[in-house]
Coordinates of C-alpha atoms and ligand atoms in Angstrom, one line a residue:
M242 CA -126.8 112.3 -76.1
E243 CA -125.3 111.0 -79.5
C244 CA -122.6 113.1 -81.1
D245 CA -119.5 112.8 -83.3
W246 CA -116.9 110.7 -81.6
Y247 CA -114.4 113.6 -81.3
K248 CA -116.6 115.3 -78.9
D249 CA -116.3 112.1 -76.5
A250 CA -112.6 111.8 -77.1
V251 CA -110.2 112.4 -73.9
V252 CA -106.9 112.5 -75.7
Y253 CA -103.5 111.4 -74.1
Q254 CA -100.7 112.5 -75.9
I255 CA -97.6 110.2 -76.1
Y256 CA -94.1 111.4 -77.1
P257 CA -92.6 108.1 -78.0
K258 CA -89.0 108.8 -77.3
S259 CA -89.8 109.5 -73.8
F260 CA -92.7 107.4 -72.8
C261 CA -91.4 103.9 -72.0
D262 CA -88.1 102.0 -73.0
S263 CA -88.7 98.2 -73.1
N264 CA -85.3 97.1 -74.5
G265 CA -82.7 99.0 -72.5
D266 CA -81.4 101.2 -75.6
G267 CA -82.5 104.3 -73.3
I268 CA -85.3 105.2 -76.1
G269 CA -89.0 104.9 -75.6
D270 CA -90.4 102.3 -77.8
I271 CA -93.7 100.7 -79.2
N272 CA -93.4 97.8 -76.9
G273 CA -92.9 100.2 -73.8
I274 CA -96.1 102.0 -75.1
I275 CA -98.0 98.4 -75.2
S276 CA -96.9 97.7 -71.6
K277 CA -98.5 100.8 -70.5
L278 CA -101.9 100.7 -72.2
D279 CA -103.8 99.4 -69.2
Y280 CA -102.3 102.5 -67.3
I281 CA -103.7 104.6 -69.9
K282 CA -107.1 102.8 -69.8
D283 CA -107.3 102.9 -66.0
L284 CA -107.1 106.8 -66.4
G285 CA -110.0 106.7 -68.3
I286 CA -108.5 107.7 -71.8
N287 CA -110.3 106.8 -75.0
T288 CA -108.1 108.4 -77.4
V289 CA -104.2 108.4 -77.9
W290 CA -102.3 111.0 -80.2
I291 CA -98.9 109.6 -80.6
S292 CA -96.1 112.1 -81.8
P293 CA -94.2 110.9 -85.1
C294 CA -92.9 107.4 -84.8
Y295 CA -92.2 107.5 -88.6
K296 CA -88.4 107.0 -89.9
S297 CA -86.7 110.3 -89.4
P298 CA -83.0 111.3 -89.1
N299 CA -84.3 113.3 -85.9
A300 CA -82.9 116.8 -86.8
D301 CA -86.3 117.7 -85.1
F302 CA -87.0 114.5 -83.2
G303 CA -89.3 113.0 -85.7
Y304 CA -90.9 116.1 -87.2
D305 CA -88.6 115.7 -90.1
I306 CA -89.9 112.6 -91.7
S307 CA -87.7 110.7 -94.2
D308 CA -90.4 107.7 -95.0
Y309 CA -94.0 108.4 -94.3
R310 CA -95.0 104.8 -94.5
D311 CA -92.6 103.0 -92.1
I312 CA -91.7 103.0 -88.4
A313 CA -88.5 104.3 -87.2
P314 CA -86.5 101.3 -86.2
E315 CA -85.6 102.8 -82.6
Y316 CA -89.3 102.6 -82.0
G317 CA -89.8 99.1 -83.5
T318 CA -91.4 97.9 -86.8
L319 CA -94.3 98.1 -88.7
D320 CA -95.8 95.0 -87.2
D321 CA -95.1 96.2 -83.7
F322 CA -97.1 99.4 -84.6
K323 CA -100.1 97.2 -85.9
R324 CA -99.8 95.2 -82.8
M325 CA -99.9 98.4 -80.6
L326 CA -103.0 99.7 -82.7
D327 CA -104.8 96.3 -82.2
E328 CA -103.9 96.2 -78.4
M329 CA -105.3 99.7 -78.1
H330 CA -108.5 99.1 -80.2
K331 CA -109.3 96.0 -78.0
R332 CA -109.0 98.5 -75.0
G333 CA -111.7 101.0 -76.6
I334 CA -108.7 103.3 -77.4
R335 CA -108.6 105.0 -80.7
L336 CA -105.2 106.3 -82.3
L337 CA -104.6 109.6 -83.8
M338 CA -101.1 109.8 -85.6
D339 CA -99.0 113.0 -86.2
L340 CA -99.5 114.1 -89.8
V341 CA -96.6 116.4 -90.7
V342 CA -97.1 117.4 -94.3
N343 CA -95.8 121.0 -94.5
H344 CA -92.3 119.5 -95.0
T345 CA -90.5 116.4 -95.0
S346 CA -86.6 115.5 -93.9
D347 CA -84.0 116.6 -96.4
E348 CA -83.2 112.9 -96.3
H349 CA -86.6 112.0 -97.8
E350 CA -86.3 110.4 -101.1
W351 CA -88.4 113.1 -102.9
F352 CA -86.0 115.7 -101.6
I353 CA -82.7 113.7 -102.3
E354 CA -84.3 113.5 -106.0
S355 CA -85.4 117.1 -105.9
K356 CA -82.0 118.4 -105.0
K357 CA -80.5 116.6 -108.2
G358 CA -81.5 119.4 -110.4
R359 CA -83.9 121.8 -111.9
D360 CA -85.1 119.4 -114.6
N361 CA -85.6 116.4 -112.0
P362 CA -89.2 115.2 -111.9
Y363 CA -89.2 115.5 -108.1
R364 CA -87.8 119.4 -108.5
D365 CA -91.4 120.7 -108.0
Y366 CA -92.2 118.5 -105.2
Y367 CA -90.4 121.5 -103.1
I368 CA -90.2 125.1 -103.4
W369 CA -87.3 126.4 -105.1
K370 CA -86.7 130.0 -105.9
D371 CA -84.3 132.0 -107.9
P372 CA -82.4 134.9 -105.9
V373 CA -84.2 138.1 -105.9
N374 CA -81.6 141.2 -106.5
G375 CA -79.1 138.7 -105.5
A376 CA -80.6 137.8 -102.1
Y377 CA -83.2 135.8 -100.7
P378 CA -86.7 135.6 -102.5
N379 CA -88.5 137.1 -99.8
S380 CA -88.1 138.1 -96.0
W381 CA -89.5 135.1 -94.3
S382 CA -87.5 133.7 -91.3
S383 CA -88.0 130.1 -90.2
G384 CA -89.5 129.1 -86.8
F385 CA -86.1 128.6 -85.2
N386 CA -84.5 131.9 -86.0
E387 CA -82.9 130.9 -89.2
S388 CA -83.5 132.5 -92.5
A389 CA -86.5 130.3 -94.2
W390 CA -84.3 130.0 -97.3
E391 CA -81.3 127.7 -98.1
W392 CA -78.8 128.3 -100.8
D393 CA -78.1 125.2 -103.2
E394 CA -75.0 126.3 -105.0
S395 CA -75.1 123.3 -107.5
S396 CA -78.5 124.7 -109.0
G397 CA -78.1 128.3 -108.3
Q398 CA -81.5 128.5 -106.3
Y399 CA -82.8 128.6 -102.8
Y400 CA -85.0 126.1 -101.3
L401 CA -87.9 127.3 -98.6
H402 CA -87.9 125.8 -95.2
L403 CA -90.1 127.2 -92.6
F404 CA -88.3 125.3 -89.7
T405 CA -84.8 123.9 -89.7
K406 CA -83.1 123.6 -93.2
K407 CA -83.4 119.7 -92.9
Q408 CA -87.2 120.2 -93.0
P409 CA -87.7 121.4 -96.6
D410 CA -91.3 122.7 -97.3
L411 CA -93.5 120.7 -99.7
N412 CA -95.0 122.5 -102.6
W413 CA -98.7 121.9 -102.1
E414 CA -99.4 123.8 -105.4
N415 CA -98.0 120.8 -107.2
P416 CA -101.2 118.1 -107.6
K417 CA -98.5 115.2 -107.4
V418 CA -97.7 116.2 -103.9
R419 CA -101.3 116.5 -103.0
Q420 CA -101.9 113.1 -104.4
E421 CA -98.9 111.5 -102.7
I422 CA -100.1 112.9 -99.3
E423 CA -103.7 111.6 -99.6
D424 CA -102.6 108.2 -100.5
M425 CA -100.2 108.1 -97.6
V426 CA -103.2 109.4 -95.2
N427 CA -105.4 106.6 -96.6
Y428 CA -102.7 104.0 -96.3
W429 CA -102.8 104.6 -92.4
L430 CA -106.6 105.1 -92.2
D431 CA -107.1 101.9 -94.1
M432 CA -104.7 100.1 -91.6
G433 CA -107.3 101.2 -88.8
V434 CA -105.8 104.6 -87.4
D435 CA -108.8 106.7 -86.3
G436 CA -107.4 110.3 -87.2
F437 CA -104.6 112.6 -87.4
R438 CA -103.2 115.5 -85.2
C439 CA -101.9 118.0 -88.3
D440 CA -98.8 119.7 -87.8
V441 CA -98.8 123.4 -88.7
I442 CA -101.4 122.6 -91.2
N443 CA -102.1 126.2 -91.6
L444 CA -98.7 126.6 -93.4
I445 CA -99.3 124.4 -96.2
S446 CA -100.4 126.9 -98.7
K447 CA -98.3 129.9 -99.0
D448 CA -98.5 133.5 -100.5
F449 CA -95.1 134.5 -101.0
S450 CA -95.9 138.2 -101.2
A451 CA -97.4 137.9 -97.8
K452 CA -95.4 139.2 -94.6
I453 CA -95.8 135.8 -92.9
P454 CA -96.3 132.4 -94.5
D455 CA -99.6 131.1 -92.6
N456 CA -103.2 130.9 -94.1
G457 CA -102.3 131.0 -97.6
P458 CA -104.9 131.2 -100.5
H459 CA -105.4 127.6 -101.1
L460 CA -105.5 126.2 -97.5
H461 CA -109.3 125.5 -97.5
E462 CA -109.2 123.8 -100.9
Y463 CA -106.4 121.4 -99.9
L464 CA -108.0 120.6 -96.6
H465 CA -111.4 120.1 -98.2
S466 CA -109.9 117.6 -100.6
L467 CA -108.4 115.7 -97.8
Y468 CA -111.5 115.6 -96.1
L469 CA -113.5 114.3 -99.1
N470 CA -111.0 111.9 -100.1
C471 CA -109.5 110.6 -96.7
F472 CA -111.0 111.9 -93.6
E473 CA -114.9 111.9 -94.2
P474 CA -114.9 108.3 -95.7
H475 CA -112.9 106.9 -92.5
N476 CA -115.0 108.9 -90.1
A477 CA -111.7 110.3 -88.9
M478 CA -110.9 112.8 -86.2
T479 CA -108.5 115.6 -87.1
V480 CA -107.2 118.2 -84.9
G481 CA -105.1 121.0 -86.6
E482 CA -102.0 122.8 -85.1
V483 CA -102.7 126.3 -86.0
W484 CA -101.0 129.3 -84.3
G485 CA -102.4 132.9 -84.3
L486 CA -106.0 132.3 -85.3
T487 CA -109.0 134.1 -84.1
P488 CA -112.1 131.9 -83.2
D489 CA -113.7 133.0 -86.6
E490 CA -110.7 131.8 -88.5
S491 CA -110.7 128.8 -86.6
L492 CA -114.2 128.1 -87.2
E493 CA -113.3 128.4 -91.0
L494 CA -111.2 125.2 -90.5
T495 CA -113.4 123.4 -88.2
S496 CA -117.2 124.3 -88.6
P497 CA -119.0 120.9 -89.5
L498 CA -120.2 123.1 -92.7
A499 CA -116.6 123.5 -93.8
G500 CA -116.0 120.0 -94.5
E501 CA -112.2 120.3 -93.3
L502 CA -111.0 119.5 -89.8
S503 CA -112.8 118.4 -86.7
L504 CA -111.0 120.5 -84.4
A505 CA -108.2 123.1 -84.4
F506 CA -105.7 124.0 -81.2
Q507 CA -105.8 127.5 -80.2
F508 CA -102.9 128.4 -78.1
E509 CA -103.1 132.0 -77.4
H510 CA -103.7 131.4 -73.5
L511 CA -100.3 129.5 -73.8
S512 CA -98.6 133.0 -74.7
V513 CA -99.7 134.7 -71.3
G514 CA -96.7 135.2 -69.2
R515 CA -94.4 135.4 -72.3
Q516 CA -93.2 138.9 -73.5
D517 CA -94.9 139.1 -77.0
G518 CA -95.5 135.4 -76.8
K519 CA -91.8 134.8 -77.1
R520 CA -90.5 131.7 -75.3
F521 CA -87.3 132.4 -73.1
F522 CA -88.8 135.8 -72.3
P523 CA -90.9 135.3 -69.2
C524 CA -92.9 138.2 -67.7
E525 CA -95.3 138.5 -65.1
F526 CA -98.2 135.7 -65.4
D527 CA -101.7 137.2 -65.6
P528 CA -104.0 134.7 -64.4
V529 CA -107.2 136.8 -65.2
K530 CA -105.9 137.3 -68.8
F531 CA -105.3 133.8 -69.2
T532 CA -108.8 132.8 -68.0
D533 CA -110.3 135.7 -70.1
I534 CA -108.8 134.2 -73.3
L535 CA -110.0 130.7 -72.5
A536 CA -113.6 132.3 -72.0
K537 CA -113.2 134.1 -75.3
W538 CA -112.7 130.7 -77.2
Q539 CA -115.7 129.4 -75.4
Y540 CA -117.9 132.0 -76.5
G541 CA -116.3 132.2 -79.8
L542 CA -116.9 128.7 -81.0
N543 CA -120.2 128.1 -78.8
G544 CA -122.9 126.4 -80.9
R545 CA -120.7 126.8 -84.0
G546 CA -117.8 124.8 -83.3
W547 CA -115.9 122.7 -80.8
N548 CA -112.8 123.6 -78.7
A549 CA -109.7 121.5 -78.5
L550 CA -108.5 122.3 -74.9
C551 CA -104.9 121.8 -73.8
M552 CA -102.2 123.3 -71.5
E553 CA -99.3 121.0 -72.4
N554 CA -97.8 119.2 -75.4
H555 CA -94.2 118.3 -76.6
D556 CA -93.7 121.8 -77.3
Q557 CA -94.5 123.3 -73.8
P558 CA -92.9 123.1 -70.3
R559 CA -95.0 121.9 -67.5
C560 CA -98.1 123.9 -67.0
V561 CA -97.5 123.8 -63.2
N562 CA -94.4 125.6 -63.6
R563 CA -95.6 128.2 -66.1
F564 CA -99.2 128.9 -64.4
G565 CA -99.1 127.3 -60.9
S566 CA -96.8 126.8 -58.0
P567 CA -94.3 123.7 -58.5
E568 CA -92.8 123.8 -55.3
K569 CA -95.4 124.9 -52.3
Y570 CA -98.7 124.0 -54.3
R571 CA -97.8 121.5 -56.9
R572 CA -100.7 119.3 -56.3
E573 CA -103.4 122.2 -55.6
S574 CA -102.1 124.2 -58.6
A575 CA -102.0 121.1 -61.1
T576 CA -105.8 120.2 -60.0
M577 CA -107.0 123.7 -60.2
L578 CA -105.6 124.1 -63.6
A579 CA -107.2 120.7 -64.6
T580 CA -110.5 121.8 -63.2
L581 CA -110.3 125.2 -64.9
L582 CA -109.9 123.6 -68.4
Y583 CA -112.0 120.6 -68.2
G584 CA -114.9 122.3 -66.7
M585 CA -115.0 124.1 -70.3
Q586 CA -116.8 122.8 -73.4
G587 CA -114.3 120.9 -75.6
T588 CA -112.3 118.0 -76.2
V589 CA -109.6 117.7 -73.7
F590 CA -105.9 117.0 -74.7
L591 CA -103.7 115.5 -71.7
Y592 CA -99.8 115.3 -72.3
E593 CA -98.0 112.4 -70.9
G594 CA -97.2 112.9 -67.1
Q595 CA -99.6 115.9 -66.9
E596 CA -102.0 113.5 -65.2
C597 CA -99.7 113.1 -62.2
G598 CA -98.7 117.1 -61.8
F599 CA -95.3 116.6 -63.4
I600 CA -93.0 119.4 -63.1
N601 CA -89.9 120.9 -65.0
P602 CA -86.3 119.5 -64.6
V603 CA -83.6 121.6 -63.9
F604 CA -81.1 122.1 -66.6
N605 CA -77.6 122.4 -65.1
S606 CA -75.6 122.4 -68.0
Y607 CA -76.1 123.5 -71.9
D608 CA -75.5 120.0 -73.2
E609 CA -78.5 118.7 -71.3
C610 CA -80.6 120.6 -73.8
L611 CA -81.2 118.8 -77.0
D612 CA -84.1 120.4 -78.7
V613 CA -83.2 122.4 -82.0
E614 CA -85.3 125.2 -80.9
T615 CA -83.1 125.4 -77.6
T616 CA -79.8 124.6 -79.2
D617 CA -80.5 127.1 -82.1
A618 CA -81.0 129.9 -79.4
Y619 CA -78.0 129.1 -77.6
P620 CA -75.4 131.8 -79.3
Y621 CA -78.1 134.6 -79.0
M622 CA -79.0 133.3 -75.3
M623 CA -75.4 133.1 -74.1
K624 CA -74.4 136.3 -75.3
T625 CA -77.6 138.3 -74.1
F626 CA -78.0 136.6 -70.7
G627 CA -74.9 134.6 -69.8
E628 CA -74.9 131.0 -69.0
K629 CA -76.6 130.9 -65.6
E630 CA -79.6 133.1 -66.5
M631 CA -79.9 131.1 -69.9
L632 CA -80.2 128.0 -68.0
R633 CA -82.7 129.5 -65.8
R634 CA -84.8 130.5 -68.8
Y635 CA -84.2 127.1 -70.4
S636 CA -85.4 125.3 -67.2
F637 CA -88.7 127.6 -67.3
D638 CA -89.6 127.3 -70.7
S639 CA -87.9 125.2 -73.3
R640 CA -89.3 122.5 -75.3
D641 CA -87.0 120.1 -73.5
C642 CA -89.0 120.6 -70.2
G643 CA -91.9 118.5 -71.6
R644 CA -89.5 116.0 -73.4
I645 CA -87.9 114.5 -70.2
P646 CA -88.9 110.9 -69.9
M647 CA -91.9 109.5 -67.9
S648 CA -90.9 109.0 -64.2
W649 CA -93.0 105.7 -63.8
N650 CA -91.3 105.4 -60.2
G651 CA -88.8 106.8 -58.0
T652 CA -85.8 104.7 -58.8
E653 CA -82.7 106.0 -60.2
N654 CA -83.9 105.2 -63.7
A655 CA -87.6 106.3 -63.1
G656 CA -88.7 103.0 -64.4
F657 CA -88.2 104.7 -67.8
T658 CA -85.4 102.6 -69.0
E659 CA -82.8 99.8 -67.9
G660 CA -80.0 101.5 -69.9
K661 CA -78.9 105.2 -70.4
S662 CA -81.6 107.6 -71.2
W663 CA -81.3 109.4 -74.3
I664 CA -81.8 112.8 -72.2
K665 CA -81.7 113.4 -68.6
L666 CA -84.2 112.0 -66.2
N667 CA -86.5 114.4 -64.1
D668 CA -84.7 115.7 -61.1
F669 CA -87.8 115.4 -59.0
R670 CA -88.5 111.9 -60.0
K671 CA -88.2 110.4 -56.4
E672 CA -91.0 112.8 -55.2
V673 CA -93.2 113.0 -58.3
N674 CA -93.7 109.8 -60.0
V675 CA -96.6 107.7 -61.5
E676 CA -96.3 104.9 -58.9
T677 CA -96.5 107.5 -55.9
E678 CA -99.3 109.3 -57.5
I679 CA -101.2 106.1 -58.0
N680 CA -100.9 105.1 -54.5
A681 CA -101.5 108.4 -52.8
D682 CA -104.9 109.5 -51.6
N683 CA -105.8 113.1 -52.9
S684 CA -103.1 112.8 -55.6
V685 CA -103.2 114.5 -58.8
Y686 CA -103.4 111.2 -60.7
R687 CA -106.5 110.3 -58.9
Y688 CA -108.1 113.8 -59.2
Y689 CA -107.7 113.5 -63.0
R690 CA -109.1 110.0 -63.1
N691 CA -112.0 111.3 -61.3
L692 CA -112.4 114.6 -63.4
I693 CA -112.2 112.7 -66.6
K694 CA -114.8 110.1 -65.3
L695 CA -117.1 113.4 -64.7
K696 CA -116.2 114.7 -67.9
K697 CA -117.2 111.8 -70.0
E698 CA -120.5 110.9 -67.9
N699 CA -122.0 114.4 -67.3
D700 CA -123.8 115.8 -70.2
I701 CA -123.8 119.3 -68.8
L702 CA -120.0 119.3 -68.4
K703 CA -120.1 118.0 -72.0
F704 CA -122.6 119.8 -73.8
G705 CA -123.6 122.9 -71.5
E706 CA -123.4 126.3 -72.6
F707 CA -120.5 128.3 -70.8
C708 CA -121.0 131.8 -69.2
L709 CA -118.1 133.4 -67.1
L710 CA -119.6 135.1 -64.0
N711 CA -116.4 136.0 -62.4
N712 CA -112.8 136.7 -63.1
D713 CA -111.8 139.6 -61.0
G714 CA -108.4 138.3 -59.6
R715 CA -110.2 137.2 -56.6
F716 CA -112.0 133.9 -57.9
V717 CA -112.9 132.5 -61.3
L718 CA -116.5 131.5 -61.2
Y719 CA -118.4 130.0 -64.4
E720 CA -121.5 128.2 -65.2
R721 CA -122.4 125.5 -67.7
T722 CA -126.1 125.1 -68.5
F723 CA -127.8 122.3 -70.3
E724 CA -131.5 121.3 -70.7
G725 CA -132.3 123.5 -67.6
K726 CA -129.6 122.1 -65.3
K727 CA -126.5 124.0 -64.1
L728 CA -123.0 123.3 -62.8
L729 CA -120.7 125.9 -61.5
V730 CA -117.0 125.9 -61.6
I731 CA -115.2 128.1 -58.9
L732 CA -111.8 128.4 -58.1
R733 CA -109.0 130.4 -56.7
F734 CA -106.2 131.0 -59.3
S735 CA -103.5 132.3 -56.7
D736 CA -101.3 130.9 -54.0
T737 CA -103.1 132.9 -51.2
P738 CA -106.4 132.1 -49.4
I739 CA -109.6 134.3 -49.6
E740 CA -112.8 134.3 -47.8
I741 CA -115.8 135.8 -50.0
K742 CA -119.6 136.0 -49.7
K743 CA -120.7 132.5 -51.4
P744 CA -121.9 133.7 -55.0
F745 CA -124.7 130.9 -55.0
E746 CA -127.3 129.6 -52.7
F747 CA -127.6 125.9 -52.8
G748 CA -125.4 123.4 -54.4
K749 CA -123.6 119.8 -54.0
I750 CA -119.8 119.5 -54.7
L751 CA -119.5 117.1 -57.4
L752 CA -115.7 117.4 -57.2
S753 CA -113.0 119.4 -55.1
N754 CA -109.3 119.3 -55.0
Y755 CA -109.3 119.8 -51.3
S756 CA -110.8 116.7 -49.3
D757 CA -112.6 118.8 -46.8
A758 CA -114.1 121.6 -49.2
D759 CA -117.1 123.1 -47.3
I760 CA -119.9 125.3 -49.2
E761 CA -122.6 125.0 -46.3
K762 CA -121.3 128.2 -44.5
E763 CA -122.7 131.8 -45.3
T764 CA -119.2 132.7 -46.6
L765 CA -116.9 130.8 -48.9
R766 CA -113.3 130.0 -48.0
L767 CA -111.1 129.6 -50.8
R768 CA -107.6 128.1 -50.1
P769 CA -104.8 128.6 -52.3
Y770 CA -105.6 127.1 -55.8
E771 CA -108.7 125.4 -54.3
A772 CA -111.5 124.2 -57.1
M773 CA -114.5 122.8 -57.1
I774 CA -117.2 121.6 -59.5
I775 CA -120.7 122.1 -58.0
E776 CA -124.1 120.9 -59.0
I777 CA -127.0 123.9 -58.3
Ligands
TEU823 O1 -94.8 123.1 -84.0 C1 -94.7 124.1 -84.8 C2 -94.7 125.4 -83.6 O2 -95.6 126.2 -83.9 C3 -93.9 125.2 -82.6 O3 -92.6 124.7 -82.8 C4 -93.6 126.7 -82.1 O4 -93.2 127.6 -83.4 C5 -92.6 126.8 -81.4 O5 -92.3 125.8 -80.4 C6 -92.7 128.2 -80.6 O6 -91.6 128.4 -79.6 C7 -94.8 122.2 -84.8 C8 -94.3 120.7 -83.7 O7 -95.4 120.7 -82.7 C9 -93.1 121.1 -83.4 O8 -92.6 120.1 -82.4 C10 -92.1 121.1 -84.6 O9 -90.7 121.4 -84.3 C11 -92.6 122.0 -85.6 O10 -94.0 122.0 -85.9 C12 -92.0 121.6 -87.1 O11 -92.6 120.3 -87.5
CA824 CA1 -86.1 101.3 -76.7

């Protein structure tokens, strides 16, 4: 069935710093990515999202941009980028770039000008405020537990930064800023880029009297303008990164009637197993709650919008560590999690290495952790938990976990670099790496390749109505229905086996993560993390 191309997309996220280093400086780069495009193609991927590769001082590893129109030299040149784009298109792979326009780097020329004084023509490109009663303009804190306001002695004002102080927020109320951003977006789209992942896009409009800074009064106006002047004319795919939305709020951004974004990530399920959703504060993981949230979003967008389905990205640790069993049942739990998500309606997003069931590293010393969110938390974590427990929590749920370089093979340097890697390599690279996964029968990689193929070819999986039939802690069962045809997804979200009365009469297994799955008997045995997709 014909549909917007974003519904056919199977998106692979590349974190360029950690993907593949081609020149031995220990940092992943564009030529490294080009060398792996056949690997990405063979997996069945048709769309790549690349995390920022623009010029950046790397205070937040590229999410602090100092030149929106040029490539960071450590990744290569603009010509290298254009060659990569061309090589992707030759393979039928589209490219989404990361659009980080809530803030720039403080080393962007706009901010360097803006900071020169109150009467500088770039002053209002950013958000400068006088003190209120001699203190901060409001009570907002940054995403990294700093105040959101940085004092500038020379002008006697604060500037707003919802992330680090090296990431000043742009003032979207200024029409010149909006024009600059729309011109930059069209610069990349005219070059042939196919769309964008839009970083913290629901923060760009602010209501300074509100308790928290998201979903401000002009958000839809700004996004609609981007849609009319940039996205729609280029048939671009866009996916917004928006935390804390309900399905209805998400639809205000992504419904085709809205004319704003194609999709919006919802991350609610990723907060399960964190106390009040807080990273570094793990609590009992509840698979029933996790699955119920995913189901809520299936129902919430059904027939009106389209889900963006993800379990990992560059801000998340490996899903097998958080929701599965990295030691005993790595393969089974990785493939079960994949089946749970890919069996649902929506565009799937796969983070580099997830296709091979990669697991977290072990941080043995604090200086192995390089992410600003991790290092900013260090004083508090050290004081509260002491080094051993702090490192245990960092090894479980820091953003560094997902940023460890790809293990392409089991050699000392994991096939990632010929030099010294910018960050530690994965401790488990000898056992878990791409080469081993490609060659092993029944590997996570092979399962993902079959699952992606099925997802792309099967209209019931792509368009079918979702209905959750069971999620009682014993097993998950949901059905997809399209034009009178039905599929079932059944799985055991646990590391123990169970025997149940078979909850369906006839069926043909389309895919299962145990090679000897059997649905012919009266009762159904589900082994640890066993998952099946069944045609009935
Ligand atoms: O993430 C914003 C964001 O929501 C996360 O940083 C989240 O707040 C944090 O991980 C919760 O523990 C985007 C990018 O994905 C992230 O890498 C950047 O650091 C951030 O925006 C600023 O650009
Ligand atoms: Ca390099």
